[in-house]
Coordinates of C-alpha atoms in Angstrom, one line a residue:
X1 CA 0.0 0.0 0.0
X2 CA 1.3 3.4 -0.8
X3 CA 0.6 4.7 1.9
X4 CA 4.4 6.3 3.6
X5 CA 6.5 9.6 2.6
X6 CA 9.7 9.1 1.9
X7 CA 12.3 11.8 2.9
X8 CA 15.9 11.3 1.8
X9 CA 19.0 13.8 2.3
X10 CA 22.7 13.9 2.4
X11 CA 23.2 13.6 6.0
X12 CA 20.8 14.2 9.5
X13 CA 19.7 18.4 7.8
X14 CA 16.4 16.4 6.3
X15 CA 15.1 15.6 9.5
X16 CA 14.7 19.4 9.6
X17 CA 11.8 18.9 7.1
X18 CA 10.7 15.4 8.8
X19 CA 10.2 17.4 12.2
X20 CA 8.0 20.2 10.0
X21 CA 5.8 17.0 8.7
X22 CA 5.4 14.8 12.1
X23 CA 4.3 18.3 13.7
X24 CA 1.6 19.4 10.8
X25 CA 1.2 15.9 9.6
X26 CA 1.3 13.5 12.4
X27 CA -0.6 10.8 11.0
X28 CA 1.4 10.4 7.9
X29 CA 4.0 7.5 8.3
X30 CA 7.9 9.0 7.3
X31 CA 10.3 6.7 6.0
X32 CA 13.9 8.7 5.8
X33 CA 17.0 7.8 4.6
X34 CA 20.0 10.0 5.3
X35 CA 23.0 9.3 3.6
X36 CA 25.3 10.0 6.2
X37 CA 28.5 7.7 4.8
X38 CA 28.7 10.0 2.0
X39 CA 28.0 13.4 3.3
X40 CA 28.5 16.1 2.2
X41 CA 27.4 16.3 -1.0
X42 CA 28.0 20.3 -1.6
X43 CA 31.7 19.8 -3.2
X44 CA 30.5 16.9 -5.3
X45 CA 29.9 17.0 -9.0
X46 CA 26.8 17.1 -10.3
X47 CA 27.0 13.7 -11.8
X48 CA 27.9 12.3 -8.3
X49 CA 24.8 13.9 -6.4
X50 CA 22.7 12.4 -9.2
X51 CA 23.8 9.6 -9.3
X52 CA 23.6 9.1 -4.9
X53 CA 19.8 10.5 -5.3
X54 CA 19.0 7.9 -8.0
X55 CA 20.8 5.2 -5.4
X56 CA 18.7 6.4 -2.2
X57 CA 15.6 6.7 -4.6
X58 CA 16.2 3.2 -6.3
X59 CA 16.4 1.6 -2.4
X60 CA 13.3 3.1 -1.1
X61 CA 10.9 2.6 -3.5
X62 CA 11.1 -0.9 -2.3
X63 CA 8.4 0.5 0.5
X64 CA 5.9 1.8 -1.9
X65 CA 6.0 5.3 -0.8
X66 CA 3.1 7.8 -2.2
X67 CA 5.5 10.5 -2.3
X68 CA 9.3 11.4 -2.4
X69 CA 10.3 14.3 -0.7
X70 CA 14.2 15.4 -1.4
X71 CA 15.0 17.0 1.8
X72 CA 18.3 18.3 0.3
X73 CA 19.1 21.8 -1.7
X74 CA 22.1 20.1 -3.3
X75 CA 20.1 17.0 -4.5
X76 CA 17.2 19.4 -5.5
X77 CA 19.0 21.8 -7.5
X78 CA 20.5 19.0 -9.3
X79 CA 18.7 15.7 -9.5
X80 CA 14.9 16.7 -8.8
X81 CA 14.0 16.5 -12.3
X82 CA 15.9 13.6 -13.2
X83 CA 14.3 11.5 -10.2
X84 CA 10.7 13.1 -11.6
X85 CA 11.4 11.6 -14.9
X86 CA 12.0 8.4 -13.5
X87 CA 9.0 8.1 -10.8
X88 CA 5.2 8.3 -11.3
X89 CA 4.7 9.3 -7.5
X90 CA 5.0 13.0 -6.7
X91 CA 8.9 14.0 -5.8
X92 CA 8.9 17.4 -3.6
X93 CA 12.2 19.8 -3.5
X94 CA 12.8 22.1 -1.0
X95 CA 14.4 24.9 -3.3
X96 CA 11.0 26.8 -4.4
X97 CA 9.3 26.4 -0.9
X98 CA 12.0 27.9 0.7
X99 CA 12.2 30.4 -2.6
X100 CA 8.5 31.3 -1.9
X101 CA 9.0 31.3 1.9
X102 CA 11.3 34.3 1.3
X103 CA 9.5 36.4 -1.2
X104 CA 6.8 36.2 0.8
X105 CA 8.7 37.7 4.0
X106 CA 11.5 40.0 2.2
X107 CA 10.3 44.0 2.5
X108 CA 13.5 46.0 1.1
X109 CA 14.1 43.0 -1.8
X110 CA 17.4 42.1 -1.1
X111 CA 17.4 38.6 -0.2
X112 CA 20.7 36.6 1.2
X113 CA 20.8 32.9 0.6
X114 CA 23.8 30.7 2.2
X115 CA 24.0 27.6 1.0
X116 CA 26.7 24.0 0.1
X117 CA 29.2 25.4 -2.6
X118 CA 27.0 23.2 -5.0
X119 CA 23.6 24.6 -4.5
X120 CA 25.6 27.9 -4.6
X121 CA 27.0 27.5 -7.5
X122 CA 24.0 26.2 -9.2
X123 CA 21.8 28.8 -9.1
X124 CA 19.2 27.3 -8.4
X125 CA 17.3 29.8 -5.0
X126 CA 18.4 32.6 -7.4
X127 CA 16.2 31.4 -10.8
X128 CA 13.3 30.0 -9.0
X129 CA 13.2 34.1 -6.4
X130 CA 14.1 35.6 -10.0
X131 CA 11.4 33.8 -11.9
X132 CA 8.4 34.9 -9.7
X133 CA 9.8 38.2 -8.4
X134 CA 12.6 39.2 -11.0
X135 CA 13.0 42.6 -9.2
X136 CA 14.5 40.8 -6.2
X137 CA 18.5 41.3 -5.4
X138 CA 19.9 38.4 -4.8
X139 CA 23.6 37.6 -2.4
X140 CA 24.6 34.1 -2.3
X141 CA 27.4 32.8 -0.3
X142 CA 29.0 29.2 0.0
X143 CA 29.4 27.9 3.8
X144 CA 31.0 25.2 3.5
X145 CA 32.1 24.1 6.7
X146 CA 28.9 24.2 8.4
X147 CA 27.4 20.7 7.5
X148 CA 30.6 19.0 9.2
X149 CA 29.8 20.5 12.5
X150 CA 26.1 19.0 12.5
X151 CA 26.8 15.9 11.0
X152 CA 29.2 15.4 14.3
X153 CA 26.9 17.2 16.5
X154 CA 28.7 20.2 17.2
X155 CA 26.1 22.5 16.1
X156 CA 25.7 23.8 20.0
X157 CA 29.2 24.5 20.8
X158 CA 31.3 27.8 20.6
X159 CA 33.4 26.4 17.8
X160 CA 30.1 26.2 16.3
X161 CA 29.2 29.9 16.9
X162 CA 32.3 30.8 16.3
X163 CA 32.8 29.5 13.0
X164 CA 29.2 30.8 12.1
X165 CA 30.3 34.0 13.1
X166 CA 33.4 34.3 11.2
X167 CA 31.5 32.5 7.7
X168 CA 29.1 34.9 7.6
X169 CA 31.2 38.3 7.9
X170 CA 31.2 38.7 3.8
X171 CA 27.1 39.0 3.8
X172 CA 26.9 41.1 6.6
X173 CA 28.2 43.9 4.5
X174 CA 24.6 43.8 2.5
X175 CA 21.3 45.5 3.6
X176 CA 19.6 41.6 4.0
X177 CA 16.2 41.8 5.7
X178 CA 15.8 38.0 4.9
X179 CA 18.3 35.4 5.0
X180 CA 17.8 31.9 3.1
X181 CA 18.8 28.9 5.1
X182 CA 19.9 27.0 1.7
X183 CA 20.6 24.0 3.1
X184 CA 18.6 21.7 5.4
X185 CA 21.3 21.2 7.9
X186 CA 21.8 24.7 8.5
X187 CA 18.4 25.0 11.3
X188 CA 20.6 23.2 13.2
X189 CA 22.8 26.3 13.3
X190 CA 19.5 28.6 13.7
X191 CA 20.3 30.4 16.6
X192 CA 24.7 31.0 15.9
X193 CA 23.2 32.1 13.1
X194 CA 20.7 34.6 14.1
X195 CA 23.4 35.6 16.1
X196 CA 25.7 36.2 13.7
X197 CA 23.8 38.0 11.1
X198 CA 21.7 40.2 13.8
X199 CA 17.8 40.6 14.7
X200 CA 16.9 42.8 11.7
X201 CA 17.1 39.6 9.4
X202 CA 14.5 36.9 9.2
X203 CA 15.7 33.5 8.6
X204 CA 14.0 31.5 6.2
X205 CA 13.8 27.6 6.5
X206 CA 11.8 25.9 3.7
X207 CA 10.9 23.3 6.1
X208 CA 7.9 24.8 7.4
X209 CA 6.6 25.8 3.4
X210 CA 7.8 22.7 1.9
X211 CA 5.6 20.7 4.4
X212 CA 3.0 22.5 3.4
X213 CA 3.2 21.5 0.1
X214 CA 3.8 18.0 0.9
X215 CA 0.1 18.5 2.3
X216 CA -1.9 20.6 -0.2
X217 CA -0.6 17.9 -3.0
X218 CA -1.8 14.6 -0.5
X219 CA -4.9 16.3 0.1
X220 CA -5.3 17.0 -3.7
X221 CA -4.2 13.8 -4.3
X222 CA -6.8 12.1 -1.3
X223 CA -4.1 10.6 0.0
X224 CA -3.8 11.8 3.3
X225 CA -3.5 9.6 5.9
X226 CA -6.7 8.4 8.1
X227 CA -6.1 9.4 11.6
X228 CA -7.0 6.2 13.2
X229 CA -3.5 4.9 13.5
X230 CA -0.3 5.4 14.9
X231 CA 2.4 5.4 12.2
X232 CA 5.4 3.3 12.4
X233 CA 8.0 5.5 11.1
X234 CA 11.4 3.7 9.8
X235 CA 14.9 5.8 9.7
X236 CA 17.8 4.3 8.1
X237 CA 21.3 5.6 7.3
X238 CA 24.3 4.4 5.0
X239 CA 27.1 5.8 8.0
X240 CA 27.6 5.6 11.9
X241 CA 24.2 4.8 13.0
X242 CA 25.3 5.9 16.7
X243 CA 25.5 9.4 16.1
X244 CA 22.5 9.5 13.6
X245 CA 20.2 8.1 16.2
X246 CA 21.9 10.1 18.7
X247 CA 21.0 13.5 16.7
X248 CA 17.8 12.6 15.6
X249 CA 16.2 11.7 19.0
X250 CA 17.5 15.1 20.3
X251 CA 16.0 17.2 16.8
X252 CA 12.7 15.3 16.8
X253 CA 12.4 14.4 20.7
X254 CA 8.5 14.4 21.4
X255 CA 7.9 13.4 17.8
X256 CA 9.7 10.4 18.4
X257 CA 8.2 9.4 22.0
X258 CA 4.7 10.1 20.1
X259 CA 4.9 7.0 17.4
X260 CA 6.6 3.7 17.5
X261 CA 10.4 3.7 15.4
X262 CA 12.7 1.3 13.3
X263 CA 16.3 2.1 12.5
X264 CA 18.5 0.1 10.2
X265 CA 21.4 0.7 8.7
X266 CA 21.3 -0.8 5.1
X267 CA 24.1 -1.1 2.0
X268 CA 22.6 0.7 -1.1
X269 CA 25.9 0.1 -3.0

């Protein structure tokens, strides 16, 4: 039965989006696969991301989802049409929620947007802002070294902060009143970087939005889940299953007291 949503990402920054689902969704089963032996997928090539997507992709549609949501701006920017050409179930980005999250909160139109070095370099938040709001001035910087410290669970220490701090000092310089979060790990980092880029500048995480398009197209689908269940959601991971687990259960906490959870560790290569 189709009746899960899959989530898959480079690493844990997906489970940014899975906590935005569980909380407006929580009768919709999540199956989630982060791929956390090859992370980070921001220096890759484009041919490498694709090919990882198609991989994750290939391995969970084993479970029959009814939907594919990649939870990852790299994967999105460059595999999300290639994985639409080769499913017949929706597949959900996060790139034009988060796009539309921003236009929607921006008041002077100049929008920042931090992201891996290959969702920078793509483009991509700047052509889907540019198509609906071509006005819009767009500053884009690379931050690399930020999905290192979540994936090893640094994301609450000072080095943490002070990395933030010190990444950031480029797009300060720019009258930002909105600040893209271009990369699903990067809540993790929420509040070094509110700190860093100071209280005049909204950050936008396409979690929230990008969950509510997971909704709209279930509901116009009819496939939203019957509430007379409790879903048994399934998290798997292709690296150190101690430390995935471990960051997980401290992003999702109630979520995961709330419904029953597998975890598995399985070879997709």
């Amino acid at each position: 039965m189709h009746n899960a949503i899959a989530v898959l990402d480079s690493g844990v920054g997906g489970l940014t989006v899975v906590k935005e689902v569980l909380r407006q969704l929580p009768q919709e089963k999540v199956i989630y696969f982060g791929d956390t032996a090859r992370t980070p997928y921001g220096p890759r090539s484009p041919e490498e991301v694709v090919l990882f997507t198609r991989q994750i992709v290939d391995y969970l549609t084993q479970f029959e989802p009814k939907m594919i949501v990649i939870a990852c701006n790299t994967a999105t920017a460059v595999a999300l049409e290639d994985i639409r050409s080769r499913v017949e179930i929706p597949v959900v980005g996060v790139i034009a929620p988060g796009a539309r999250a921003a236009i929607k909160h921006t008041r002077r139109g100049t929008v920042g947007v931090i992201g891996t070095e290959g969702t920078v370099k793509s483009r991509a938040y700047e052509y889907a802002l540019k198509e609906i709001s071509p006005q819009l001035e767009i500053v884009s910087l690379a931050c690399p070294t930020f999905v290192p410290l979540v994936e090893s669970g640094q994301f609450l220490s000072d080095h943490a902060k002070e990395t933030v701090r010190i990444t950031l000092e480029p797009i300060r310089r720019f009258p930002l009143d909105c600040l893209i979060l271009g990369c699903t790990h990067y809540p993790f980092l929420t509040g070094a970087i509110r700190e860093g880029m100071g209280p005049d500048v909204t950050l936008i995480s396409s979690a929230e939005e990008t969950a509510r398009e997971i909704s709209a197209i279930l509901y116009h689908r009819g496939q939203l889940a019957k509430a007379d269940r409790t879903p048994v959601h399934q998290f798997f991971c292709s690296g150190d299953p101690v430390m995935f687990k471990q960051i997980a259960c401290a992003w999702l906490e109630k979520y995961m007291d709330a419904s029953p959870v597998v975890w598995q560790v399985p070879t997709i290569v």
